[in-house]
GROMACS .gro file of C-alpha atoms in nm:
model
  439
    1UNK     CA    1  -5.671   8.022  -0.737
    2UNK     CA    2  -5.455   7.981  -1.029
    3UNK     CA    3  -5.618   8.275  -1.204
    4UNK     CA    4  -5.576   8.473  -0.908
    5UNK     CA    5  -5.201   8.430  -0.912
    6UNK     CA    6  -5.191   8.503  -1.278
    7UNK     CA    7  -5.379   8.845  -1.229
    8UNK     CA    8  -5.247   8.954  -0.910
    9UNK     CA    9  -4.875   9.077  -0.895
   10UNK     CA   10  -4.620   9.043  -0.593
   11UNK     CA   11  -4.311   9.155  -0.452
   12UNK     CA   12  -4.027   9.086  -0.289
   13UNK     CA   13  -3.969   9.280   0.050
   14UNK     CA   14  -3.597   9.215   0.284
   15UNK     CA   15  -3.563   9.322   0.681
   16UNK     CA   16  -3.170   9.251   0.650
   17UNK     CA   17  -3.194   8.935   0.810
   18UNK     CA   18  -3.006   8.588   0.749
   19UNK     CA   19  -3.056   8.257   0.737
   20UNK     CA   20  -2.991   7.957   0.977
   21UNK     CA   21  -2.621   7.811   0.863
   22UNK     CA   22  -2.494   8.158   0.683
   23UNK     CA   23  -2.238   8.391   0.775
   24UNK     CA   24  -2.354   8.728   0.825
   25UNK     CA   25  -2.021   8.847   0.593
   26UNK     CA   26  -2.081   8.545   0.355
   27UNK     CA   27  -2.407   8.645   0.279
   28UNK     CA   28  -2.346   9.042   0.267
   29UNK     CA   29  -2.046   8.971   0.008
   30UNK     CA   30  -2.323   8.681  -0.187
   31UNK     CA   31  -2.632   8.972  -0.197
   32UNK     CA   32  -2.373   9.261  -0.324
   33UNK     CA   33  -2.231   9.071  -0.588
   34UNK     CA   34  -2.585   8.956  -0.668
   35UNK     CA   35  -2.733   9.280  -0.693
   36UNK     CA   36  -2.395   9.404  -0.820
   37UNK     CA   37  -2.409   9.728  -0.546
   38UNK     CA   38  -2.213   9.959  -0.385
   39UNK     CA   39  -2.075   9.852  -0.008
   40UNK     CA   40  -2.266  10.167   0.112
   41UNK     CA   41  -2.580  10.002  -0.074
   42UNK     CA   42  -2.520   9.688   0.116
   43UNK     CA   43  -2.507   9.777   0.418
   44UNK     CA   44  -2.870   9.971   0.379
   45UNK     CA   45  -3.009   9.620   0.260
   46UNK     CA   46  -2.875   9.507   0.594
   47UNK     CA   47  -2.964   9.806   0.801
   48UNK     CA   48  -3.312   9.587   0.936
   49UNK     CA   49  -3.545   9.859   0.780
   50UNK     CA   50  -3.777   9.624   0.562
   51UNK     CA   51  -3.701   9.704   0.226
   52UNK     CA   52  -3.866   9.601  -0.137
   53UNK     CA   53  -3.631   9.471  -0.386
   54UNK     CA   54  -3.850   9.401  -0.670
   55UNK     CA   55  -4.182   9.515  -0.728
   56UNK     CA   56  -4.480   9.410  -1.048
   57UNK     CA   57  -4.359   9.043  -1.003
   58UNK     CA   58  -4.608   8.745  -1.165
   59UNK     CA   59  -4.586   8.482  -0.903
   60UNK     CA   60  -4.398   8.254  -1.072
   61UNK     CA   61  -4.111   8.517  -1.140
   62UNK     CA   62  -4.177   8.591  -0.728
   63UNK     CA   63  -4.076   8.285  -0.661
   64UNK     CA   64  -3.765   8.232  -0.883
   65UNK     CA   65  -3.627   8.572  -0.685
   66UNK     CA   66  -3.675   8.411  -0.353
   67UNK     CA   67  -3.553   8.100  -0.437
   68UNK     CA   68  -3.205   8.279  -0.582
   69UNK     CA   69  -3.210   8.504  -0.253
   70UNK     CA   70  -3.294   8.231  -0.025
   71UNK     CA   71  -2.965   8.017  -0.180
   72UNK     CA   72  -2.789   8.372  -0.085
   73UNK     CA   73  -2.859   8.306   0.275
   74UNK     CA   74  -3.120   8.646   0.286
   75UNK     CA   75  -3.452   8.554   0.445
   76UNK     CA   76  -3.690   8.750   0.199
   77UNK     CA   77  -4.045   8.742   0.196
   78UNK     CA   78  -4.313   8.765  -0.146
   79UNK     CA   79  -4.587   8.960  -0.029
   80UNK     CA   80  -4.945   9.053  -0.240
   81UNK     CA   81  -4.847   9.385  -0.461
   82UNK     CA   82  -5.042   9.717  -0.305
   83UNK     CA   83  -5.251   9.815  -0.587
   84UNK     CA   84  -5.121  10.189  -0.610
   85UNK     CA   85  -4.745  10.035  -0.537
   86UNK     CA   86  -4.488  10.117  -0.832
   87UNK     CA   87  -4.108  10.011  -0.834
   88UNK     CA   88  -3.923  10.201  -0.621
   89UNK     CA   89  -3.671  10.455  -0.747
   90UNK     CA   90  -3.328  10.630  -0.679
   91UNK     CA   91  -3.373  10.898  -0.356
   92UNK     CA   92  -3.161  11.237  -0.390
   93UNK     CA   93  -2.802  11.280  -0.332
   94UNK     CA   94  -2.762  11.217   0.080
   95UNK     CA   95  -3.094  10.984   0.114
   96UNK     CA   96  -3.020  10.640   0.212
   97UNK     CA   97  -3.180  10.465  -0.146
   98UNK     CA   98  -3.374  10.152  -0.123
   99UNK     CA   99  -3.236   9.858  -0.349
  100UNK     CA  100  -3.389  10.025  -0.726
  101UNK     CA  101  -3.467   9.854  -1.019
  102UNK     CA  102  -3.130   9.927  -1.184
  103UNK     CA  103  -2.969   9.691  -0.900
  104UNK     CA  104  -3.208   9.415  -0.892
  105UNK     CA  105  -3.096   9.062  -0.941
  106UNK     CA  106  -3.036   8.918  -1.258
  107UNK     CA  107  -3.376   8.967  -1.518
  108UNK     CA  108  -3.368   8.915  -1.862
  109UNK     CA  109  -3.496   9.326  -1.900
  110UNK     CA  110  -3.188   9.476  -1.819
  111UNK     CA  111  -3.191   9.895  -1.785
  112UNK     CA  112  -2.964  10.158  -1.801
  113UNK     CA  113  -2.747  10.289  -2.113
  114UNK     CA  114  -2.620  10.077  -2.383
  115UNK     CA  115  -2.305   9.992  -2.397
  116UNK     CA  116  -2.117   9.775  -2.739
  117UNK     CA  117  -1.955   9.478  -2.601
  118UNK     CA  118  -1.751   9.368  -2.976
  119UNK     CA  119  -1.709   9.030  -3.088
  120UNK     CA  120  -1.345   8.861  -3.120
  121UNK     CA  121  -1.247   8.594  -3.313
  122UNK     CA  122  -0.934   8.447  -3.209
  123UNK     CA  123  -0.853   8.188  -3.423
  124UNK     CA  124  -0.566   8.166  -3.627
  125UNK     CA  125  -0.492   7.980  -4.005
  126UNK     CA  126  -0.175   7.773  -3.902
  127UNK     CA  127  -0.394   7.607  -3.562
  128UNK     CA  128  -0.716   7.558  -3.797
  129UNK     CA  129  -0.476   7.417  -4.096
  130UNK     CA  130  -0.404   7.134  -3.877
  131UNK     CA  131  -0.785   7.085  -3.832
  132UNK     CA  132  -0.893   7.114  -4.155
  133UNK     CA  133  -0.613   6.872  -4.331
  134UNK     CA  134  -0.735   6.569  -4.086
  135UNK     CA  135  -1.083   6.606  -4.170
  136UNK     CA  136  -1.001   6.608  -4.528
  137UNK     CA  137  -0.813   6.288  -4.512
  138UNK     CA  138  -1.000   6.113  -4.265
  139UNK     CA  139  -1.313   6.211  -4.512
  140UNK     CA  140  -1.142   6.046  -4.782
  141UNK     CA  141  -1.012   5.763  -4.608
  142UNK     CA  142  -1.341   5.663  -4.458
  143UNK     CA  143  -1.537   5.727  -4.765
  144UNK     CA  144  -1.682   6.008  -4.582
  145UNK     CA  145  -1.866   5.862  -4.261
  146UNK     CA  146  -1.573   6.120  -4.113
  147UNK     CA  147  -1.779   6.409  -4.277
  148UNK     CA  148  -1.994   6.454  -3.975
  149UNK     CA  149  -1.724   6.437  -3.699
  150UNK     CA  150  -1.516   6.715  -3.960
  151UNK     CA  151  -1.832   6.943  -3.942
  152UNK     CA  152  -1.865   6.922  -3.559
  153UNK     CA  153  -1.445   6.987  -3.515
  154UNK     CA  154  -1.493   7.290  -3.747
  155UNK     CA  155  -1.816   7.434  -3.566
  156UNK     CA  156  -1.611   7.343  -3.242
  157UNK     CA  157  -1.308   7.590  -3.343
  158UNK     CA  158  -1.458   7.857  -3.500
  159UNK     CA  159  -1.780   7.878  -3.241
  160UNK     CA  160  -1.505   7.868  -2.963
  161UNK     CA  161  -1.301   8.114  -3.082
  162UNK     CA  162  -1.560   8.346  -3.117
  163UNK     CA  163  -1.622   8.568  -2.764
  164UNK     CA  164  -1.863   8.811  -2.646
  165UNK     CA  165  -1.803   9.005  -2.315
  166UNK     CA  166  -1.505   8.768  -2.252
  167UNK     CA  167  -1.717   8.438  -2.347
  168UNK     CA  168  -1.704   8.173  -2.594
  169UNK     CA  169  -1.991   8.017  -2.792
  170UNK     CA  170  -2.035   7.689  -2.791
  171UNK     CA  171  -2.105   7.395  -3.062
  172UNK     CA  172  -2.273   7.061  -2.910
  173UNK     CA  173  -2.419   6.896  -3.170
  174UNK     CA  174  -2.339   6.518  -3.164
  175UNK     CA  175  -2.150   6.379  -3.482
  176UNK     CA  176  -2.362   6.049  -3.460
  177UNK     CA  177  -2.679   6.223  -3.464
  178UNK     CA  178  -2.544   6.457  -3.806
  179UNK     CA  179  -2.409   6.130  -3.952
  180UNK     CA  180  -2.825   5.966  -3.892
  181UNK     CA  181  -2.942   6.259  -4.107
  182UNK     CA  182  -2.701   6.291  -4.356
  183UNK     CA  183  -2.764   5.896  -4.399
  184UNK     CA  184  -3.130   5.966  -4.457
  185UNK     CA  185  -3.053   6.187  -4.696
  186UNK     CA  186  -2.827   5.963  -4.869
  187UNK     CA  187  -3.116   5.697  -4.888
  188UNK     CA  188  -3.405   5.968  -5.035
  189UNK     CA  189  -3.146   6.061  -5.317
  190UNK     CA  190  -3.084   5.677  -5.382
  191UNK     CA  191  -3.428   5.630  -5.423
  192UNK     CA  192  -3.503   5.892  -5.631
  193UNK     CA  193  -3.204   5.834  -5.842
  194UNK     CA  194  -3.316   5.478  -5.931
  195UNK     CA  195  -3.691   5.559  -5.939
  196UNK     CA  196  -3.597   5.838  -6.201
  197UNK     CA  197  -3.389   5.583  -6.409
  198UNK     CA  198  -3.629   5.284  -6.390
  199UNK     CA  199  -3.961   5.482  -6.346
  200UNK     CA  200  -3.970   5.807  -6.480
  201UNK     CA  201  -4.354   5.876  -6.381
  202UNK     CA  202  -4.287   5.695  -6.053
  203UNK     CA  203  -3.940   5.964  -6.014
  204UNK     CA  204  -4.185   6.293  -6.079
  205UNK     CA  205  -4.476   6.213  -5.853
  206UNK     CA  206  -4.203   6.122  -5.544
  207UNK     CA  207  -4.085   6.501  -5.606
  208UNK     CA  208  -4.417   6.652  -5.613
  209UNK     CA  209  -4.465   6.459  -5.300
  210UNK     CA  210  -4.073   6.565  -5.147
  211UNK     CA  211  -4.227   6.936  -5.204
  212UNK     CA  212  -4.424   6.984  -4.878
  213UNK     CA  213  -4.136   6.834  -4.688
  214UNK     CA  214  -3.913   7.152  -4.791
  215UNK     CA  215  -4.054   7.357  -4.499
  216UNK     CA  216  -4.030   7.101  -4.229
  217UNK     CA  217  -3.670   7.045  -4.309
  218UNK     CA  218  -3.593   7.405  -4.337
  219UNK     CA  219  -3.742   7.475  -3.959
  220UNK     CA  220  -3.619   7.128  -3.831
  221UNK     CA  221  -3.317   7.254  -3.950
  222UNK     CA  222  -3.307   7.585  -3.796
  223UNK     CA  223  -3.382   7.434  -3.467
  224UNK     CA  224  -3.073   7.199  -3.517
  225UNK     CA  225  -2.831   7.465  -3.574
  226UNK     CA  226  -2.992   7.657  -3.291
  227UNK     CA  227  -3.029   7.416  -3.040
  228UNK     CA  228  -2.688   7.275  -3.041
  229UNK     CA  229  -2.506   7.641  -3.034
  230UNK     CA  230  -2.499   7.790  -2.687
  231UNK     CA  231  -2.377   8.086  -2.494
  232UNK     CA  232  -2.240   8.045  -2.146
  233UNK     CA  233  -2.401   7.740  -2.117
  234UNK     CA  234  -2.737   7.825  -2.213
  235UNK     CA  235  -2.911   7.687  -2.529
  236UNK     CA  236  -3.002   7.868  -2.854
  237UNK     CA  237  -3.413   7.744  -3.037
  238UNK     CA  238  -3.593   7.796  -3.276
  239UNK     CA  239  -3.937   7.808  -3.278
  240UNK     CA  240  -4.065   7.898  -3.621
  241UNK     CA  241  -4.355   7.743  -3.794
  242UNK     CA  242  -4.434   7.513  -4.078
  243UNK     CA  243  -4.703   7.761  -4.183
  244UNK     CA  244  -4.391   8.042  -4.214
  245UNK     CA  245  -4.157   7.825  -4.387
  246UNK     CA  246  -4.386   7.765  -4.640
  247UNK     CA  247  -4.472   8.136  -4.692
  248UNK     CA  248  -4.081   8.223  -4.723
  249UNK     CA  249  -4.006   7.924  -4.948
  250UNK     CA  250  -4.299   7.911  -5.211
  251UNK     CA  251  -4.570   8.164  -5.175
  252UNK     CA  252  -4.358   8.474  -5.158
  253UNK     CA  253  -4.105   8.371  -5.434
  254UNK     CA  254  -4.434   8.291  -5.623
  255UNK     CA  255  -4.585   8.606  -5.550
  256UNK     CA  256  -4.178   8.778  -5.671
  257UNK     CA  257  -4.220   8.597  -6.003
  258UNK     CA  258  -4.591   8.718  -6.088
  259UNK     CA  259  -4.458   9.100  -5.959
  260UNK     CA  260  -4.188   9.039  -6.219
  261UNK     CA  261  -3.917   9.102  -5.933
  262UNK     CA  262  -4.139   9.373  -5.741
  263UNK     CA  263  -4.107   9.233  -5.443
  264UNK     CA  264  -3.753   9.111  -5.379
  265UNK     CA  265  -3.727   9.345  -5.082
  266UNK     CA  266  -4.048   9.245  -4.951
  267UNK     CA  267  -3.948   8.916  -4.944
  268UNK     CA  268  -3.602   8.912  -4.803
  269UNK     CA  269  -3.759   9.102  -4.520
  270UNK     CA  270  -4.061   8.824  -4.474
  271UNK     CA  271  -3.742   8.594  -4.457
  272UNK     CA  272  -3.534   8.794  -4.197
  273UNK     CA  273  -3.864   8.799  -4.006
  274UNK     CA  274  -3.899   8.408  -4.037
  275UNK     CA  275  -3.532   8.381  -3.876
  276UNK     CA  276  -3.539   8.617  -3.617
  277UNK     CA  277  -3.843   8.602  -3.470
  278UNK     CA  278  -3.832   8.215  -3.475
  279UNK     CA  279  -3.524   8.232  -3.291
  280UNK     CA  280  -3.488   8.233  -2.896
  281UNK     CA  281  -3.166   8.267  -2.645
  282UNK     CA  282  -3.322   8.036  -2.377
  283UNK     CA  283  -3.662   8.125  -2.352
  284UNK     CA  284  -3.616   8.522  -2.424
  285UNK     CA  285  -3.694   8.532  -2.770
  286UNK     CA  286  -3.529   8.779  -3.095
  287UNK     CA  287  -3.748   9.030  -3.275
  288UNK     CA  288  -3.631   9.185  -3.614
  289UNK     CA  289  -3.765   9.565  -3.569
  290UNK     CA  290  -3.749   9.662  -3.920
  291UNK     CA  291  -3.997   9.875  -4.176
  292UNK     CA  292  -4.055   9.766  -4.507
  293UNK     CA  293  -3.897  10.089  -4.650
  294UNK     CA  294  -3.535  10.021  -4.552
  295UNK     CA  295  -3.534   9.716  -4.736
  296UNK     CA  296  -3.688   9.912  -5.077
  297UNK     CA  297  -3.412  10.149  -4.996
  298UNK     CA  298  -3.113   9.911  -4.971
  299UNK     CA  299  -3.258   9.765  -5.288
  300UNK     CA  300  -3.339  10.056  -5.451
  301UNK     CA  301  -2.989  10.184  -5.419
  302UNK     CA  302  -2.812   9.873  -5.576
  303UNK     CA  303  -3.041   9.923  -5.838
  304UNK     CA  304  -2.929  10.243  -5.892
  305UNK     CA  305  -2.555  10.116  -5.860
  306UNK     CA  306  -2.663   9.869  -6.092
  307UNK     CA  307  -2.816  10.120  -6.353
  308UNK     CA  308  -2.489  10.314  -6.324
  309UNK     CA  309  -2.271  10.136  -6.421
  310UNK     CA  310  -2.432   9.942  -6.662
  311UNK     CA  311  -2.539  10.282  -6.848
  312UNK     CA  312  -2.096  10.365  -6.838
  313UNK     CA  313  -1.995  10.038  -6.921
  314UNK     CA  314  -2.224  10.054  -7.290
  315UNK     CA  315  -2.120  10.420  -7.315
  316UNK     CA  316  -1.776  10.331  -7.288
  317UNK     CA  317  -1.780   9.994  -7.527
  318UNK     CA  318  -1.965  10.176  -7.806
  319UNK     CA  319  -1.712  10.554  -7.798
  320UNK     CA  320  -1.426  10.399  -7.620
  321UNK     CA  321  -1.330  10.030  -7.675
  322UNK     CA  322  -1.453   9.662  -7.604
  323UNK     CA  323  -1.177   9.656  -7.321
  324UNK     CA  324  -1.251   9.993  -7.111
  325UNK     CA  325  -1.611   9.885  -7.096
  326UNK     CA  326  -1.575   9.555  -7.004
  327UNK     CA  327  -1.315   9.718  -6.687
  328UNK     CA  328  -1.615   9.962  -6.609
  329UNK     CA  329  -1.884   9.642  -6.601
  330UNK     CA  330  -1.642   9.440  -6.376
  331UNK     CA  331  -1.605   9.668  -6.150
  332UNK     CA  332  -1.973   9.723  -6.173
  333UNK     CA  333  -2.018   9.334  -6.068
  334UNK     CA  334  -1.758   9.347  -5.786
  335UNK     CA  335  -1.885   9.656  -5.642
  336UNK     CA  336  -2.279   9.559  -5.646
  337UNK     CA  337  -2.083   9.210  -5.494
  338UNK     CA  338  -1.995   9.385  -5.222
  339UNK     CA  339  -2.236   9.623  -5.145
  340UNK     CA  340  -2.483   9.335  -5.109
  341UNK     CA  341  -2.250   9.093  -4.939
  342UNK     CA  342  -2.192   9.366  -4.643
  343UNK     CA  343  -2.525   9.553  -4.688
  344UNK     CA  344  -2.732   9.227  -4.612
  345UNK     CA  345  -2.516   9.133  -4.372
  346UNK     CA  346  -2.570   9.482  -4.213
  347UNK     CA  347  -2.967   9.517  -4.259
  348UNK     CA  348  -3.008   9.213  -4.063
  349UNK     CA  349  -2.790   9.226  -3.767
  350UNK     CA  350  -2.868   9.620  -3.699
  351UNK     CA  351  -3.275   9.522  -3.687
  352UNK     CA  352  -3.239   9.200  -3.464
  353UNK     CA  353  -3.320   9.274  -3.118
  354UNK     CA  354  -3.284   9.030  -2.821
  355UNK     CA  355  -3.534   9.173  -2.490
  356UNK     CA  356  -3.325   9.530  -2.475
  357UNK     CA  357  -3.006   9.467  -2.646
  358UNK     CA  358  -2.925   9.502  -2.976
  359UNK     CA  359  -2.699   9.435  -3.228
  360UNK     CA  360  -2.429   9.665  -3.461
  361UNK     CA  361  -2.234   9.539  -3.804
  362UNK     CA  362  -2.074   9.797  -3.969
  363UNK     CA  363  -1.899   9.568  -4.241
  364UNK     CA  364  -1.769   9.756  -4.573
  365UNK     CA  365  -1.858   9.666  -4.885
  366UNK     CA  366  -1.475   9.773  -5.003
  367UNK     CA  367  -1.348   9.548  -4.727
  368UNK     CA  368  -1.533   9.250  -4.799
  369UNK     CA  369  -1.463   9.252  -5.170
  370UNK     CA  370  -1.074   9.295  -5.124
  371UNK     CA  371  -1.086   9.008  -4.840
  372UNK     CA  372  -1.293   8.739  -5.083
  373UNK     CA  373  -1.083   8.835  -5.401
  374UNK     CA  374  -0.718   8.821  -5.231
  375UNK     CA  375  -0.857   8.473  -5.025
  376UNK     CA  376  -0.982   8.344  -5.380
  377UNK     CA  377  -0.664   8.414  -5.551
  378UNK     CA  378  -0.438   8.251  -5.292
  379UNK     CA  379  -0.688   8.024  -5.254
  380UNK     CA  380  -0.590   7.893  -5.604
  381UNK     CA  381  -0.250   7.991  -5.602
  382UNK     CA  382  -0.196   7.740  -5.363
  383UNK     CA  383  -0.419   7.450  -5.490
  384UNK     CA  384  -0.694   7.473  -5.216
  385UNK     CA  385  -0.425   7.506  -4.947
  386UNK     CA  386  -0.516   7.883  -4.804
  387UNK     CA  387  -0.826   7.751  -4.720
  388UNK     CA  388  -0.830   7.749  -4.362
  389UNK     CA  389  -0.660   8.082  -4.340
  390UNK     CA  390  -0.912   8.230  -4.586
  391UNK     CA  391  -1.197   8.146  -4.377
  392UNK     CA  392  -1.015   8.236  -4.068
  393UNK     CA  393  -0.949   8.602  -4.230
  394UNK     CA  394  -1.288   8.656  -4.321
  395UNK     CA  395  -1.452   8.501  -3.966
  396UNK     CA  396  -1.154   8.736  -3.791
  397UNK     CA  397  -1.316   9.097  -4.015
  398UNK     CA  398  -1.674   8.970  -3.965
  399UNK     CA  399  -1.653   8.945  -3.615
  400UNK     CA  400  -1.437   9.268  -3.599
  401UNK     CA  401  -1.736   9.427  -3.742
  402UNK     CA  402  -2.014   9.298  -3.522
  403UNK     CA  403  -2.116   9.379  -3.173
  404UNK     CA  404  -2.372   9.342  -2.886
  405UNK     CA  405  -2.542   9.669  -2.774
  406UNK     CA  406  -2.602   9.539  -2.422
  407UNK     CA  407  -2.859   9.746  -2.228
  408UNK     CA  408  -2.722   9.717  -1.844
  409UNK     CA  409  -2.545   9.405  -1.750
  410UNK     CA  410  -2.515   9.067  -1.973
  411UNK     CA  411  -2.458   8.883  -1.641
  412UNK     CA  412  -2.765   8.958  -1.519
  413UNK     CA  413  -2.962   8.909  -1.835
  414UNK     CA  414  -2.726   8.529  -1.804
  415UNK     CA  415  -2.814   8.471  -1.517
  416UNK     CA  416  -3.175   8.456  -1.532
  417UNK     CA  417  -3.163   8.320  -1.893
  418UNK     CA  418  -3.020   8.003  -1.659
  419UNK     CA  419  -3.314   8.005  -1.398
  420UNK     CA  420  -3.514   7.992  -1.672
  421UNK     CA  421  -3.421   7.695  -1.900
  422UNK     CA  422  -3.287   7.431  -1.734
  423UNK     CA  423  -3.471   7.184  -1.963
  424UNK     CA  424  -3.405   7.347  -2.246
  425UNK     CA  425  -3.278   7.164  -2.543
  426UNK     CA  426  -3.279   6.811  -2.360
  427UNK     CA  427  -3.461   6.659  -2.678
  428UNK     CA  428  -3.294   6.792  -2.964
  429UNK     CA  429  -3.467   6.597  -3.251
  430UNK     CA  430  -3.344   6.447  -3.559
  431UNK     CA  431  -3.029   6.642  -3.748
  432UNK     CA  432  -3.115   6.823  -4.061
  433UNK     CA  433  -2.816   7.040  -4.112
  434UNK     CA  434  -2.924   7.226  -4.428
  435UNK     CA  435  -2.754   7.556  -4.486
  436UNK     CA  436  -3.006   7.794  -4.465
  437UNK     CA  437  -2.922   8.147  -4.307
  438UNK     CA  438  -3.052   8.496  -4.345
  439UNK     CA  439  -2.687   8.635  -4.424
   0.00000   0.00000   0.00000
């Protein structure tokens, strides 16, 4: 039986009719805003023609739909799928059209045309001064057990502050559970700091032995960061492997070194793969859809940036002066700075895919420069001060830059993101907050 209902697919089929307890208006206005239809729509739904709202359904998914249609007040019925059935589709201009595929209820394989839904960051330097000053005394004052309850208030502001379609994100990670790990990590580095004094043999074979712990805590970590960020209420994972971690933090470095370099491309793409194919919204999982070449490419054209300017700066320090060429190879550095710190940035985001949507950054490498070298000079200029509205200006441009190419609705894709993991995240493990990011 249970292979049957694996292989076989079902459908959901509607005769307009309502359920014991409902109002017939109640559950008209509940099915169009469901469906998110036209009043004309509706009242074809209701006409009492038997209709099929969703076709090519697994069982299980058959059963979600009539479970969110039954709490509508409709009366729908899953029925075995006709072999030679197919979804149904739009009728010509005039026809009375059954409910399509583009107005099913929520999925999490949204169609129709893309459309970029921006990010905003709304945040603003004097609110987050205010923030950061109290962690930084309480820090001090507490000899730093505040540190974790600091990193959770600054995660707090700048994750809600930061909207998509009209939503915040959301930081949930539990300052207790960041102060356990950070403790942990406290006691290792003890150890090791008295083993190396006392026992120098004793201090080298407990690092040879902390080396196949680097991958756990990099995906343990991951997970951490992902499970305790949501969107609309709905958890972010992480589901890479030990087996991957290792590959992205030894074997292809390795491989770099013994390629003299060759490979640097190859292996910040095997480490944008690690990331975004580990990482899930809900259950839906991302995919980074990127060739090989683009990365050689991006590379290949800092190089040549590189080779540039490095080529005018000796020119102009052996026929013009010492000074001249050290201008030239400075702005050399700042503009290979840039390029990378936006073009990264850039590669990443533009390949990551989540179901049907996708994502856009179109940071410039001009822009990003100007924004870290004026927030590094006032940065100083005031003693540390400009802080918080240094990283406010720079979260305020990257967000400004970045945007969600939504294909159909993002409440709909929500919506079933929420049917779908209401367990998620419930055991969210140990804290390992590492930084370790793609950009």
């Amino acid at each position: 039986m249970t292979k049957e209902l694996h292989n076989e697919l079902y459908q959901i089929t509607f005769a307009g009719r309502i359920l014991e307890g409902f109002d017939d208006a109640e559950v008209r206005e509940n099915v169009q805003a469901l469906f998110r239809i036209s009043d004309e729509r509706t009242a074809s739904l209701f006409s009492g023609a038997t209709k099929t709202l969703k076709s090519g359904l697994s069982h299980a998914d058959a059963l979600v739909y009539q479970e969110r249609l039954t709490k509508a007040g409709a009366e729908v019925q899953i029925a075995k799928q006709p072999a030679a059935a197919v979804n149904p589709k739009l009728e010509t201009a005039g026809a009375q059209p059954p409910a399509s595929s583009d107005d099913e209820p929520a999925t999490a394989t949204p169609t129709g045309p893309q459309r970029e839904t921006p990010l905003e960051f709304t945040g603003n330097g004097r609110e987050y001064f205010g923030i950061w000053i109290v962690n930084i005394l309480l820090t001090i004052f507490t000899l730093g057990i505040y540190s974790a309850w600091a990193t959770v208030r600054n995660n707090q502001y700048f994750y809600g502050n930061t909207k998509l379609d009209g939503a915040s994100f959301q930081y949930l990670a539990s300052p207790i559970t960041i102060l356990k790990g950070r403790l942990i990590a406290l006691a290792v580095l003890v150890v090791y700091v008295v083993l190396s004094e006392m026992y120098v043999e004793a201090a080298v074979v407990f690092a040879i032995a902390f080396i196949p712990l680097v991958p756990w805590i990099m995906v343990r970590s991951l997970r951490f960061n992902a499970v305790n960020s949501a969107y609309r209420n709905i958890r972010f994972d992480f589901q890479g492997r030990y087996g991957q971690a290792f590959m992205v933090a030894f074997v292809w470095p390795l491989l770099n070194m013994l390629t003299l370099l060759l490979l640097t491309p190859l292996v910040m793409k095997k480490t944008h793969e690690f990331i975004a194919n580990g990482s899930r919204y809900g259950t839906t999982e991302f995919a980074l859809k990127a060739d090989t070449g683009s990365y050689y490419r991006f590379f290949g054209k800092g190089l040549l940036i590189a080779i540039a300017f490095g080529v005018a700066a000796f020119l102009a320090m052996r026929y013009v002066g010492f000074t001249v060429g050290s201008i030239i190879a400075g702005a050399g550095y700042l503009t290979l700075f840039g390029y990378f710190m936006a073009g990264i940035s850039n590669l990443f985001l533009n390949a990551v895919h989540l179901d049907r949507h996708g994502f856009e950054s179109r940071l410039q490498p001009l822009q990003m420069v100007w924004i870290y070298l004026s927030n590094s000079f006032f940065v100083v200029l005031t003693l540390g001060l400009f802080t918080p509205w240094a990283k406010v200006r720079m979260a305020r441009y990257r967000a400004s830059c970045t945007a969600m190419m939504v294909s159909g609705d993002l409440n709909h894709f929500v919506a079933a993101e929420q049917n779908r993991t209401s367990a998620l995240g419930q055991e969210l493990g140990d804290a390992f907050d590492v930084d370790f990011a793609a950009i």
